[in-house]
Amino acid sequence: MSEEVSKRAEEEADTPDLEGQSDDSSDEGDASGDTEMDFLRSLFSRTLGLSPGDKVLDELTLDGVARYILSGKCKSIICMVGAGISTSAGIPDFRSPGTGLYANLQKYNLPYPEAIFQIDYFKKHPEPFFALARELYPGQFKPTVCHYFMRMLKDKGLLARCYSQNIDTLERVAGLEGEDLIEAHGTFHTSHCVSFLCRKEYSMDWMKTKIFSEDIPKCDSCGSLVKPDIVFFGENLPARFFASMKMDFPRCDLLIIMGTSLQVQPFASLVNRVSNSCPRLLINMEKTGQTEFGMGLLGFGGGMDFDSDKAYRDVAHLSTCDDGCMALAELLGWKAELEEMVKREHALIDNEDAKKKDKDASQSSKSTGAEAGKSDKTE
């Protein structure tokens, strides 16, 4: 009997006194829920590498970014750029309502706007792409303030690399060289035969002659189409893109994203490849690349986080790319230098264009004179 009493006493001692619980039991439940959510956050963060890093910027503003650059701690800057950095040069972006490229392709009678950059459609109907290429061909436009700001970063030894979605080659015209650039969506700089059995390479001058003579470029060797080395939908990105991103982004001290909607993968995912402590500055007309809903619920990012109470490294400066770069240059004490660079480089381009026009006019005059001479002899 005494054993039963003793056993019952032990059971009662181990059983929670539900009636005696205070009204703060709901608070304990909330605390338990918070603990479970913290555990989930920690688990996913460790698994996916999304745990918050150290706060590097003293404030999440353009001023804060400028102070960080001037501190000497920021030695490796990567720029990610899209079509928005070239709109002030007169080149339309892709997705702006009304003015974007995709909104103004009706004259090409495409089944849908993106078809003009679809490789399968191109192989069957190359005419629309080459007609568009005549309108947008590199060499007809000058680099913008934004392009020259990146050139200035290079000159000051701060630019690790520029990752560009653009095919207009204006980064090269502004003074960035092949080693400074990852042209993620390719370039007009070279062209190749589309036949896998051939793949003969052609120069930019060769392609330009074909495009402006309104000939559809065909391979001299096999007769297949020749396409500029820009990446169409349905094609792989350059191998150098993948090799370089693995090396560049973990070493990045500041990521500057300009003029891109961050909608095209895998380029858009590059924002997540920097370390969790690396500040990220967006200069754009609107916020983009923000954390996906599911990630936001769990309280950690992956995408950009400008506004939540957990934001600690992302800065959005809403303006044109040129205005944003000039504002940052002013905070850095570089404004006069940048303005002088733009003025000087544009003058050089104008002089080269004038020389080329004079040369073309001279050759045309000589050709006309030669034809007239032949005519006189004939008579």
mmCIF file of C-alpha atoms in Angstrom:
data_model
loop_
_atom_site.group_PDB
_atom_site.id
_atom_site.type_symbol
_atom_site.label_atom_id
_atom_site.label_comp_id
_atom_site.label_asym_id
_atom_site.label_seq_id
_atom_site.Cartn_x
_atom_site.Cartn_y
_atom_site.Cartn_z
ATOM 1 C CA MET A 1 0.000 0.000 0.000
ATOM 2 C CA SER A 2 2.770 2.376 0.943
ATOM 3 C CA GLU A 3 4.407 1.649 -2.436
ATOM 4 C CA GLU A 4 1.184 2.648 -4.252
ATOM 5 C CA VAL A 5 0.945 5.888 -2.250
ATOM 6 C CA SER A 6 4.575 6.651 -2.955
ATOM 7 C CA LYS A 7 4.140 5.967 -6.664
ATOM 8 C CA ARG A 8 1.012 8.133 -6.841
ATOM 9 C CA ALA A 9 2.841 10.977 -5.102
ATOM 10 C CA GLU A 10 5.658 10.769 -7.620
ATOM 11 C CA GLU A 11 3.180 10.878 -10.533
ATOM 12 C CA GLU A 12 1.408 13.895 -9.050
ATOM 13 C CA ALA A 13 4.722 15.635 -8.604
ATOM 14 C CA ASP A 14 5.576 15.055 -12.285
ATOM 15 C CA THR A 15 2.120 16.109 -13.569
ATOM 16 C CA PRO A 16 1.659 19.830 -14.384
ATOM 17 C CA ASP A 17 -0.876 21.577 -12.154
ATOM 18 C CA LEU A 18 -3.158 22.855 -14.935
ATOM 19 C CA GLU A 19 -5.621 24.464 -12.551
ATOM 20 C CA GLY A 20 -2.822 26.261 -10.779
ATOM 21 C CA GLN A 21 -1.359 27.777 -13.970
ATOM 22 C CA SER A 22 -1.393 31.557 -14.080
ATOM 23 C CA ASP A 23 -2.999 33.672 -16.814
ATOM 24 C CA ASP A 24 0.398 34.134 -18.468
ATOM 25 C CA SER A 25 0.201 30.667 -20.049
ATOM 26 C CA SER A 26 -0.664 32.301 -23.380
ATOM 27 C CA ASP A 27 2.529 34.338 -23.110
ATOM 28 C CA GLU A 28 4.474 31.130 -22.593
ATOM 29 C CA GLY A 29 2.771 29.713 -25.713
ATOM 30 C CA ASP A 30 3.774 32.791 -27.689
ATOM 31 C CA ALA A 31 7.304 32.485 -26.403
ATOM 32 C CA SER A 32 7.354 28.848 -27.431
ATOM 33 C CA GLY A 33 6.112 29.827 -30.890
ATOM 34 C CA ASP A 34 8.806 32.488 -31.156
ATOM 35 C CA THR A 35 11.412 29.942 -30.143
ATOM 36 C CA GLU A 36 10.215 27.533 -32.807
ATOM 37 C CA MET A 37 10.277 30.300 -35.428
ATOM 38 C CA ASP A 38 13.780 31.297 -34.316
ATOM 39 C CA PHE A 39 14.806 27.665 -34.693
ATOM 40 C CA LEU A 40 13.353 27.532 -38.217
ATOM 41 C CA ARG A 41 15.062 30.768 -39.167
ATOM 42 C CA SER A 42 18.346 29.495 -37.832
ATOM 43 C CA LEU A 43 17.957 26.142 -39.576
ATOM 44 C CA PHE A 44 17.091 27.648 -42.963
ATOM 45 C CA SER A 45 19.706 30.360 -42.592
ATOM 46 C CA ARG A 46 22.472 27.856 -41.879
ATOM 47 C CA THR A 47 21.283 25.554 -44.647
ATOM 48 C CA LEU A 48 20.837 28.244 -47.302
ATOM 49 C CA GLY A 49 23.523 30.660 -46.171
ATOM 50 C CA LEU A 50 20.995 33.427 -45.498
ATOM 51 C CA SER A 51 21.846 34.396 -41.928
ATOM 52 C CA PRO A 52 22.319 38.156 -41.458
ATOM 53 C CA GLY A 53 25.878 39.452 -41.566
ATOM 54 C CA ASP A 54 27.563 42.326 -39.819
ATOM 55 C CA LYS A 55 26.256 45.829 -40.428
ATOM 56 C CA VAL A 56 28.972 47.655 -42.371
ATOM 57 C CA LEU A 57 27.235 50.928 -43.295
ATOM 58 C CA ASP A 58 26.696 53.518 -40.560
ATOM 59 C CA GLU A 59 23.364 54.374 -42.208
ATOM 60 C CA LEU A 60 21.365 52.939 -45.104
ATOM 61 C CA THR A 61 21.646 55.986 -47.362
ATOM 62 C CA LEU A 62 23.778 57.152 -50.270
ATOM 63 C CA ASP A 63 25.769 59.187 -47.734
ATOM 64 C CA GLY A 64 26.428 56.020 -45.781
ATOM 65 C CA VAL A 65 27.670 54.270 -48.916
ATOM 66 C CA ALA A 66 29.944 57.223 -49.759
ATOM 67 C CA ARG A 67 31.474 57.239 -46.271
ATOM 68 C CA TYR A 68 32.109 53.500 -46.557
ATOM 69 C CA ILE A 69 33.890 53.923 -49.911
ATOM 70 C CA LEU A 70 36.016 56.752 -48.509
ATOM 71 C CA SER A 71 36.861 54.797 -45.340
ATOM 72 C CA GLY A 72 39.435 52.692 -47.152
ATOM 73 C CA LYS A 73 37.683 49.473 -46.132
ATOM 74 C CA CYS A 74 35.931 49.185 -49.502
ATOM 75 C CA LYS A 75 38.512 47.894 -51.955
ATOM 76 C CA SER A 76 36.522 45.678 -54.324
ATOM 77 C CA ILE A 77 33.356 46.998 -56.003
ATOM 78 C CA ILE A 78 31.234 45.001 -58.424
ATOM 79 C CA CYS A 79 28.722 46.780 -60.657
ATOM 80 C CA MET A 80 25.695 44.925 -62.018
ATOM 81 C CA VAL A 81 24.067 46.915 -64.821
ATOM 82 C CA GLY A 82 21.134 46.649 -67.206
ATOM 83 C CA ALA A 83 19.504 48.576 -70.020
ATOM 84 C CA GLY A 84 18.568 51.475 -67.742
ATOM 85 C CA ILE A 85 22.129 52.805 -67.739
ATOM 86 C CA SER A 86 21.944 53.406 -71.514
ATOM 87 C CA THR A 87 18.529 55.042 -71.874
ATOM 88 C CA SER A 88 19.988 58.564 -71.564
ATOM 89 C CA ALA A 89 22.217 57.697 -74.538
ATOM 90 C CA GLY A 90 19.070 57.214 -76.616
ATOM 91 C CA ILE A 91 18.863 53.428 -76.393
ATOM 92 C CA PRO A 92 15.491 52.189 -75.131
ATOM 93 C CA ASP A 93 15.303 49.713 -72.281
ATOM 94 C CA PHE A 94 13.209 46.585 -72.658
ATOM 95 C CA ARG A 95 10.292 46.729 -70.256
ATOM 96 C CA SER A 96 9.308 50.368 -69.601
ATOM 97 C CA PRO A 97 5.608 50.761 -70.500
ATOM 98 C CA GLY A 98 5.165 52.790 -73.691
ATOM 99 C CA THR A 99 8.836 53.582 -74.297
ATOM 100 C CA GLY A 100 10.516 50.203 -73.785
ATOM 101 C CA LEU A 101 11.761 48.094 -76.675
ATOM 102 C CA TYR A 102 9.153 45.379 -76.195
ATOM 103 C CA ALA A 103 6.353 47.950 -76.386
ATOM 104 C CA ASN A 104 7.462 49.210 -79.807
ATOM 105 C CA LEU A 105 8.003 46.151 -81.972
ATOM 106 C CA GLN A 106 4.614 46.085 -83.719
ATOM 107 C CA LYS A 107 6.140 46.868 -87.116
ATOM 108 C CA TYR A 108 7.986 43.550 -87.095
ATOM 109 C CA ASN A 109 4.765 41.480 -86.867
ATOM 110 C CA LEU A 110 6.139 39.237 -84.164
ATOM 111 C CA PRO A 111 4.007 36.540 -82.507
ATOM 112 C CA TYR A 112 5.088 38.079 -79.164
ATOM 113 C CA PRO A 113 7.711 40.770 -78.379
ATOM 114 C CA GLU A 114 10.354 38.461 -76.896
ATOM 115 C CA ALA A 115 10.385 36.387 -80.110
ATOM 116 C CA ILE A 116 12.841 38.848 -81.635
ATOM 117 C CA PHE A 117 15.440 37.437 -79.217
ATOM 118 C CA GLN A 118 14.349 33.782 -79.373
ATOM 119 C CA ILE A 119 16.979 31.604 -81.041
ATOM 120 C CA ASP A 120 14.457 29.217 -82.653
ATOM 121 C CA TYR A 121 12.447 32.115 -84.089
ATOM 122 C CA PHE A 122 15.634 33.826 -85.287
ATOM 123 C CA LYS A 123 16.765 30.771 -87.251
ATOM 124 C CA LYS A 124 13.465 30.762 -89.153
ATOM 125 C CA HIS A 125 12.868 34.518 -89.347
ATOM 126 C CA PRO A 126 16.135 36.489 -88.950
ATOM 127 C CA GLU A 127 14.835 39.637 -90.703
ATOM 128 C CA PRO A 128 13.208 41.336 -87.660
ATOM 129 C CA PHE A 129 16.336 41.002 -85.525
ATOM 130 C CA PHE A 130 18.651 42.450 -88.176
ATOM 131 C CA ALA A 131 16.222 45.294 -88.886
ATOM 132 C CA LEU A 132 16.232 46.133 -85.181
ATOM 133 C CA ALA A 133 20.032 45.766 -85.095
ATOM 134 C CA ARG A 134 20.340 48.557 -87.694
ATOM 135 C CA GLU A 135 18.462 50.875 -85.342
ATOM 136 C CA LEU A 136 20.408 49.966 -82.227
ATOM 137 C CA TYR A 137 23.812 49.073 -83.649
ATOM 138 C CA PRO A 138 26.815 49.991 -81.469
ATOM 139 C CA GLY A 139 28.786 53.011 -82.583
ATOM 140 C CA GLN A 140 25.778 55.302 -82.954
ATOM 141 C CA PHE A 141 25.595 56.259 -79.283
ATOM 142 C CA LYS A 142 27.830 57.816 -76.621
ATOM 143 C CA PRO A 143 28.416 56.367 -73.143
ATOM 144 C CA THR A 144 26.511 57.989 -70.309
ATOM 145 C CA VAL A 145 27.530 59.531 -66.984
ATOM 146 C CA CYS A 146 26.883 56.121 -65.439
ATOM 147 C CA HIS A 147 29.308 54.402 -67.844
ATOM 148 C CA TYR A 148 32.009 56.931 -67.051
ATOM 149 C CA PHE A 149 31.393 56.606 -63.298
ATOM 150 C CA MET A 150 32.292 52.926 -63.655
ATOM 151 C CA ARG A 151 35.361 53.946 -65.659
ATOM 152 C CA MET A 152 36.304 56.224 -62.763
ATOM 153 C CA LEU A 153 35.963 53.335 -60.313
ATOM 154 C CA LYS A 154 38.334 51.385 -62.557
ATOM 155 C CA ASP A 155 40.842 54.240 -62.753
ATOM 156 C CA LYS A 156 40.831 54.537 -58.949
ATOM 157 C CA GLY A 157 41.494 50.810 -58.546
ATOM 158 C CA LEU A 158 38.106 50.081 -56.976
ATOM 159 C CA LEU A 159 36.277 48.220 -59.758
ATOM 160 C CA ALA A 160 36.643 44.461 -59.458
ATOM 161 C CA ARG A 161 34.328 43.800 -62.395
ATOM 162 C CA CYS A 162 31.282 45.074 -64.237
ATOM 163 C CA TYR A 163 28.618 42.458 -64.923
ATOM 164 C CA SER A 164 26.466 43.812 -67.743
ATOM 165 C CA GLN A 165 23.237 42.615 -69.320
ATOM 166 C CA ASN A 166 23.730 45.099 -72.160
ATOM 167 C CA ILE A 167 24.777 44.370 -75.727
ATOM 168 C CA ASP A 168 25.434 47.970 -76.771
ATOM 169 C CA THR A 169 29.207 47.807 -75.976
ATOM 170 C CA LEU A 170 29.079 51.260 -74.340
ATOM 171 C CA GLU A 171 31.064 49.961 -71.360
ATOM 172 C CA ARG A 172 33.931 49.267 -73.771
ATOM 173 C CA VAL A 173 33.561 52.669 -75.451
ATOM 174 C CA ALA A 174 33.750 54.303 -72.007
ATOM 175 C CA GLY A 175 37.091 52.646 -71.346
ATOM 176 C CA LEU A 176 36.365 49.323 -69.646
ATOM 177 C CA GLU A 177 38.411 46.524 -71.160
ATOM 178 C CA GLY A 178 37.694 42.852 -71.652
ATOM 179 C CA GLU A 179 39.137 41.880 -68.274
ATOM 180 C CA ASP A 180 36.948 44.484 -66.526
ATOM 181 C CA LEU A 181 33.761 43.164 -68.102
ATOM 182 C CA ILE A 182 31.488 40.178 -67.954
ATOM 183 C CA GLU A 183 29.026 40.686 -70.803
ATOM 184 C CA ALA A 184 26.491 38.252 -69.401
ATOM 185 C CA HIS A 185 24.145 38.485 -72.366
ATOM 186 C CA GLY A 186 26.899 38.594 -74.934
ATOM 187 C CA THR A 187 28.117 41.316 -77.263
ATOM 188 C CA PHE A 188 28.187 42.599 -80.841
ATOM 189 C CA HIS A 189 31.989 42.613 -80.557
ATOM 190 C CA THR A 190 32.221 39.246 -82.339
ATOM 191 C CA SER A 191 29.857 37.034 -84.357
ATOM 192 C CA HIS A 192 29.724 33.327 -85.188
ATOM 193 C CA CYS A 193 28.079 31.007 -87.660
ATOM 194 C CA VAL A 194 25.097 29.358 -85.964
ATOM 195 C CA SER A 195 25.960 25.909 -87.360
ATOM 196 C CA PHE A 196 27.433 23.683 -84.641
ATOM 197 C CA LEU A 197 29.566 21.988 -87.295
ATOM 198 C CA CYS A 198 31.083 25.274 -88.442
ATOM 199 C CA ARG A 199 31.054 28.081 -85.831
ATOM 200 C CA LYS A 200 33.288 30.319 -87.976
ATOM 201 C CA GLU A 201 34.023 33.632 -86.258
ATOM 202 C CA TYR A 202 33.441 37.040 -87.857
ATOM 203 C CA SER A 203 34.533 40.518 -86.809
ATOM 204 C CA MET A 204 32.369 43.427 -85.708
ATOM 205 C CA ASP A 205 33.243 45.340 -88.898
ATOM 206 C CA TRP A 206 32.171 42.385 -91.062
ATOM 207 C CA MET A 207 28.820 42.160 -89.267
ATOM 208 C CA LYS A 208 28.286 45.929 -89.420
ATOM 209 C CA THR A 209 28.819 45.933 -93.203
ATOM 210 C CA LYS A 210 26.261 43.164 -93.626
ATOM 211 C CA ILE A 211 23.668 44.745 -91.349
ATOM 212 C CA PHE A 212 23.826 48.207 -92.927
ATOM 213 C CA SER A 213 23.803 46.831 -96.462
ATOM 214 C CA GLU A 214 20.547 45.114 -95.425
ATOM 215 C CA ASP A 215 21.976 41.710 -96.297
ATOM 216 C CA ILE A 216 21.098 38.799 -94.045
ATOM 217 C CA PRO A 217 24.561 37.704 -92.835
ATOM 218 C CA LYS A 218 25.434 34.238 -94.142
ATOM 219 C CA CYS A 219 28.541 32.197 -93.433
ATOM 220 C CA ASP A 220 31.191 32.259 -96.185
ATOM 221 C CA SER A 221 32.075 28.638 -95.425
ATOM 222 C CA CYS A 222 28.774 26.812 -95.018
ATOM 223 C CA GLY A 223 26.011 29.261 -95.912
ATOM 224 C CA SER A 224 24.312 29.159 -92.494
ATOM 225 C CA LEU A 225 23.173 32.286 -90.667
ATOM 226 C CA VAL A 226 25.764 34.335 -88.814
ATOM 227 C CA LYS A 227 24.622 35.855 -85.512
ATOM 228 C CA PRO A 228 26.306 38.413 -83.267
ATOM 229 C CA ASP A 229 27.513 36.796 -80.052
ATOM 230 C CA ILE A 230 24.609 38.103 -78.000
ATOM 231 C CA VAL A 231 22.734 35.579 -75.885
ATOM 232 C CA PHE A 232 19.243 34.833 -77.126
ATOM 233 C CA PHE A 233 16.515 33.182 -75.101
ATOM 234 C CA GLY A 234 17.203 29.477 -75.391
ATOM 235 C CA GLU A 235 20.997 29.873 -75.421
ATOM 236 C CA ASN A 236 23.523 29.362 -72.631
ATOM 237 C CA LEU A 237 25.307 32.274 -71.035
ATOM 238 C CA PRO A 238 29.056 32.554 -71.689
ATOM 239 C CA ALA A 239 31.160 30.066 -69.696
ATOM 240 C CA ARG A 240 33.221 32.986 -68.373
ATOM 241 C CA PHE A 241 30.113 34.342 -66.627
ATOM 242 C CA PHE A 242 29.868 31.279 -64.386
ATOM 243 C CA ALA A 243 33.598 30.937 -63.788
ATOM 244 C CA SER A 244 34.060 34.595 -62.849
ATOM 245 C CA MET A 245 31.043 34.933 -60.569
ATOM 246 C CA LYS A 246 32.347 32.138 -58.309
ATOM 247 C CA MET A 247 35.591 34.042 -57.873
ATOM 248 C CA ASP A 248 34.378 37.662 -57.830
ATOM 249 C CA PHE A 249 31.309 37.807 -55.612
ATOM 250 C CA PRO A 250 32.651 36.251 -52.392
ATOM 251 C CA ARG A 251 35.425 38.890 -52.444
ATOM 252 C CA CYS A 252 33.107 41.836 -53.090
ATOM 253 C CA ASP A 253 33.096 44.732 -50.580
ATOM 254 C CA LEU A 254 30.268 46.692 -52.256
ATOM 255 C CA LEU A 255 27.730 45.675 -54.896
ATOM 256 C CA ILE A 256 26.255 48.497 -56.992
ATOM 257 C CA ILE A 257 23.187 47.529 -59.046
ATOM 258 C CA MET A 258 22.046 50.017 -61.697
ATOM 259 C CA GLY A 259 19.368 50.202 -64.365
ATOM 260 C CA THR A 260 18.061 46.643 -64.193
ATOM 261 C CA SER A 261 14.693 45.128 -63.296
ATOM 262 C CA LEU A 262 16.437 42.008 -61.927
ATOM 263 C CA GLN A 263 13.856 39.836 -63.675
ATOM 264 C CA VAL A 264 16.068 37.751 -65.943
ATOM 265 C CA GLN A 265 17.813 34.717 -64.477
ATOM 266 C CA PRO A 266 20.486 33.711 -63.758
ATOM 267 C CA PHE A 267 21.768 37.312 -63.826
ATOM 268 C CA ALA A 268 19.245 38.478 -61.223
ATOM 269 C CA SER A 269 20.399 35.875 -58.697
ATOM 270 C CA LEU A 270 23.899 37.388 -58.592
ATOM 271 C CA VAL A 271 22.748 39.827 -55.893
ATOM 272 C CA ASN A 272 22.637 36.854 -53.507
ATOM 273 C CA ARG A 273 26.213 35.730 -54.194
ATOM 274 C CA VAL A 274 27.981 38.414 -52.196
ATOM 275 C CA SER A 275 28.695 37.755 -48.529
ATOM 276 C CA ASN A 276 25.950 38.450 -46.003
ATOM 277 C CA SER A 277 27.858 41.483 -44.751
ATOM 278 C CA CYS A 278 28.409 43.066 -48.173
ATOM 279 C CA PRO A 279 26.415 46.308 -48.657
ATOM 280 C CA ARG A 280 24.255 46.492 -51.800
ATOM 281 C CA LEU A 281 23.333 49.804 -53.446
ATOM 282 C CA LEU A 282 20.508 49.974 -55.984
ATOM 283 C CA ILE A 283 20.388 53.019 -58.276
ATOM 284 C CA ASN A 284 17.191 52.684 -60.261
ATOM 285 C CA MET A 285 13.892 54.389 -61.028
ATOM 286 C CA GLU A 286 12.070 51.921 -58.772
ATOM 287 C CA LYS A 287 12.871 49.353 -56.122
ATOM 288 C CA THR A 288 13.475 45.861 -57.426
ATOM 289 C CA GLY A 289 14.999 42.539 -56.460
ATOM 290 C CA GLN A 290 13.297 42.522 -53.083
ATOM 291 C CA THR A 291 12.893 39.503 -50.817
ATOM 292 C CA GLU A 292 10.367 36.925 -51.951
ATOM 293 C CA PHE A 293 7.223 36.571 -49.844
ATOM 294 C CA GLY A 294 8.061 33.172 -48.341
ATOM 295 C CA MET A 295 11.534 34.264 -47.347
ATOM 296 C CA GLY A 296 10.127 37.461 -45.853
ATOM 297 C CA LEU A 297 7.751 35.505 -43.611
ATOM 298 C CA LEU A 298 10.645 33.602 -42.126
ATOM 299 C CA GLY A 299 12.457 36.855 -41.441
ATOM 300 C CA PHE A 300 15.485 36.457 -43.644
ATOM 301 C CA GLY A 301 16.330 37.640 -47.083
ATOM 302 C CA GLY A 302 18.180 36.491 -50.067
ATOM 303 C CA GLY A 303 16.678 39.234 -52.163
ATOM 304 C CA MET A 304 17.033 42.921 -51.413
ATOM 305 C CA ASP A 305 15.558 44.288 -48.184
ATOM 306 C CA PHE A 306 15.261 48.063 -48.135
ATOM 307 C CA ASP A 307 12.382 48.744 -45.775
ATOM 308 C CA SER A 308 11.833 46.059 -43.145
ATOM 309 C CA ASP A 309 12.964 46.417 -39.554
ATOM 310 C CA LYS A 310 15.553 43.753 -40.333
ATOM 311 C CA ALA A 311 17.173 45.757 -43.158
ATOM 312 C CA TYR A 312 20.867 46.212 -42.451
ATOM 313 C CA ARG A 313 22.825 46.500 -45.715
ATOM 314 C CA ASP A 314 20.608 47.372 -48.717
ATOM 315 C CA VAL A 315 20.245 50.952 -49.944
ATOM 316 C CA ALA A 316 17.842 52.136 -52.662
ATOM 317 C CA HIS A 317 18.541 55.471 -54.356
ATOM 318 C CA LEU A 318 15.571 56.133 -56.632
ATOM 319 C CA SER A 319 16.614 58.267 -59.592
ATOM 320 C CA THR A 320 17.961 57.937 -63.090
ATOM 321 C CA CYS A 321 21.268 56.099 -63.194
ATOM 322 C CA ASP A 322 23.099 59.230 -64.344
ATOM 323 C CA ASP A 323 21.675 61.364 -61.538
ATOM 324 C CA GLY A 324 22.401 58.682 -58.959
ATOM 325 C CA CYS A 325 26.007 58.278 -60.100
ATOM 326 C CA MET A 326 26.543 62.034 -60.150
ATOM 327 C CA ALA A 327 25.060 62.338 -56.654
ATOM 328 C CA LEU A 328 27.370 59.617 -55.361
ATOM 329 C CA ALA A 329 30.331 61.203 -57.137
ATOM 330 C CA GLU A 330 29.545 64.522 -55.430
ATOM 331 C CA LEU A 331 29.473 62.860 -51.999
ATOM 332 C CA LEU A 332 32.812 61.236 -52.803
ATOM 333 C CA GLY A 333 34.337 64.540 -53.933
ATOM 334 C CA TRP A 334 34.609 63.286 -57.525
ATOM 335 C CA LYS A 335 31.893 65.343 -59.220
ATOM 336 C CA ALA A 336 34.133 67.834 -61.051
ATOM 337 C CA GLU A 337 36.429 65.004 -62.150
ATOM 338 C CA LEU A 338 33.486 62.988 -63.492
ATOM 339 C CA GLU A 339 31.999 65.982 -65.323
ATOM 340 C CA GLU A 340 35.369 66.708 -66.923
ATOM 341 C CA MET A 341 35.783 63.067 -67.968
ATOM 342 C CA VAL A 342 32.358 62.984 -69.654
ATOM 343 C CA LYS A 343 33.034 66.272 -71.461
ATOM 344 C CA ARG A 344 36.500 65.198 -72.603
ATOM 345 C CA GLU A 345 35.516 61.710 -73.754
ATOM 346 C CA HIS A 346 32.416 62.916 -75.632
ATOM 347 C CA ALA A 347 34.554 65.519 -77.417
ATOM 348 C CA LEU A 348 36.983 62.783 -78.493
ATOM 349 C CA ILE A 349 34.096 60.692 -79.838
ATOM 350 C CA ASP A 350 32.705 63.703 -81.735
ATOM 351 C CA ASN A 351 36.146 64.377 -83.252
ATOM 352 C CA GLU A 352 36.507 60.757 -84.357
ATOM 353 C CA ASP A 353 33.015 60.805 -85.877
ATOM 354 C CA ALA A 354 33.828 64.032 -87.751
ATOM 355 C CA LYS A 355 37.055 62.538 -89.123
ATOM 356 C CA LYS A 356 35.212 59.427 -90.235
ATOM 357 C CA LYS A 357 32.524 61.460 -91.993
ATOM 358 C CA ASP A 358 35.175 63.551 -93.762
ATOM 359 C CA LYS A 359 36.979 60.387 -94.845
ATOM 360 C CA ASP A 360 33.752 58.798 -96.111
ATOM 361 C CA ALA A 361 32.852 62.009 -97.963
ATOM 362 C CA SER A 362 36.313 62.135 -99.524
ATOM 363 C CA GLN A 363 36.137 58.518 -100.654
ATOM 364 C CA SER A 364 32.645 59.099 -102.040
ATOM 365 C CA SER A 365 33.892 62.165 -103.939
ATOM 366 C CA LYS A 366 36.830 60.240 -105.390
ATOM 367 C CA SER A 367 34.533 57.433 -106.404
ATOM 368 C CA THR A 368 32.156 59.878 -108.105
ATOM 369 C CA GLY A 369 35.097 61.546 -109.879
ATOM 370 C CA ALA A 370 36.420 58.214 -111.083
ATOM 371 C CA GLU A 371 33.014 57.293 -112.458
ATOM 372 C CA ALA A 372 32.774 60.651 -114.230
ATOM 373 C CA GLY A 373 36.235 60.117 -115.736
ATOM 374 C CA LYS A 374 35.217 56.751 -117.093
ATOM 375 C CA SER A 375 32.109 58.299 -118.577
ATOM 376 C CA ASP A 376 34.140 61.059 -120.316
ATOM 377 C CA LYS A 377 36.548 58.515 -121.819
ATOM 378 C CA THR A 378 33.634 56.447 -123.042
ATOM 379 C CA GLU A 379 32.138 59.455 -124.756
#
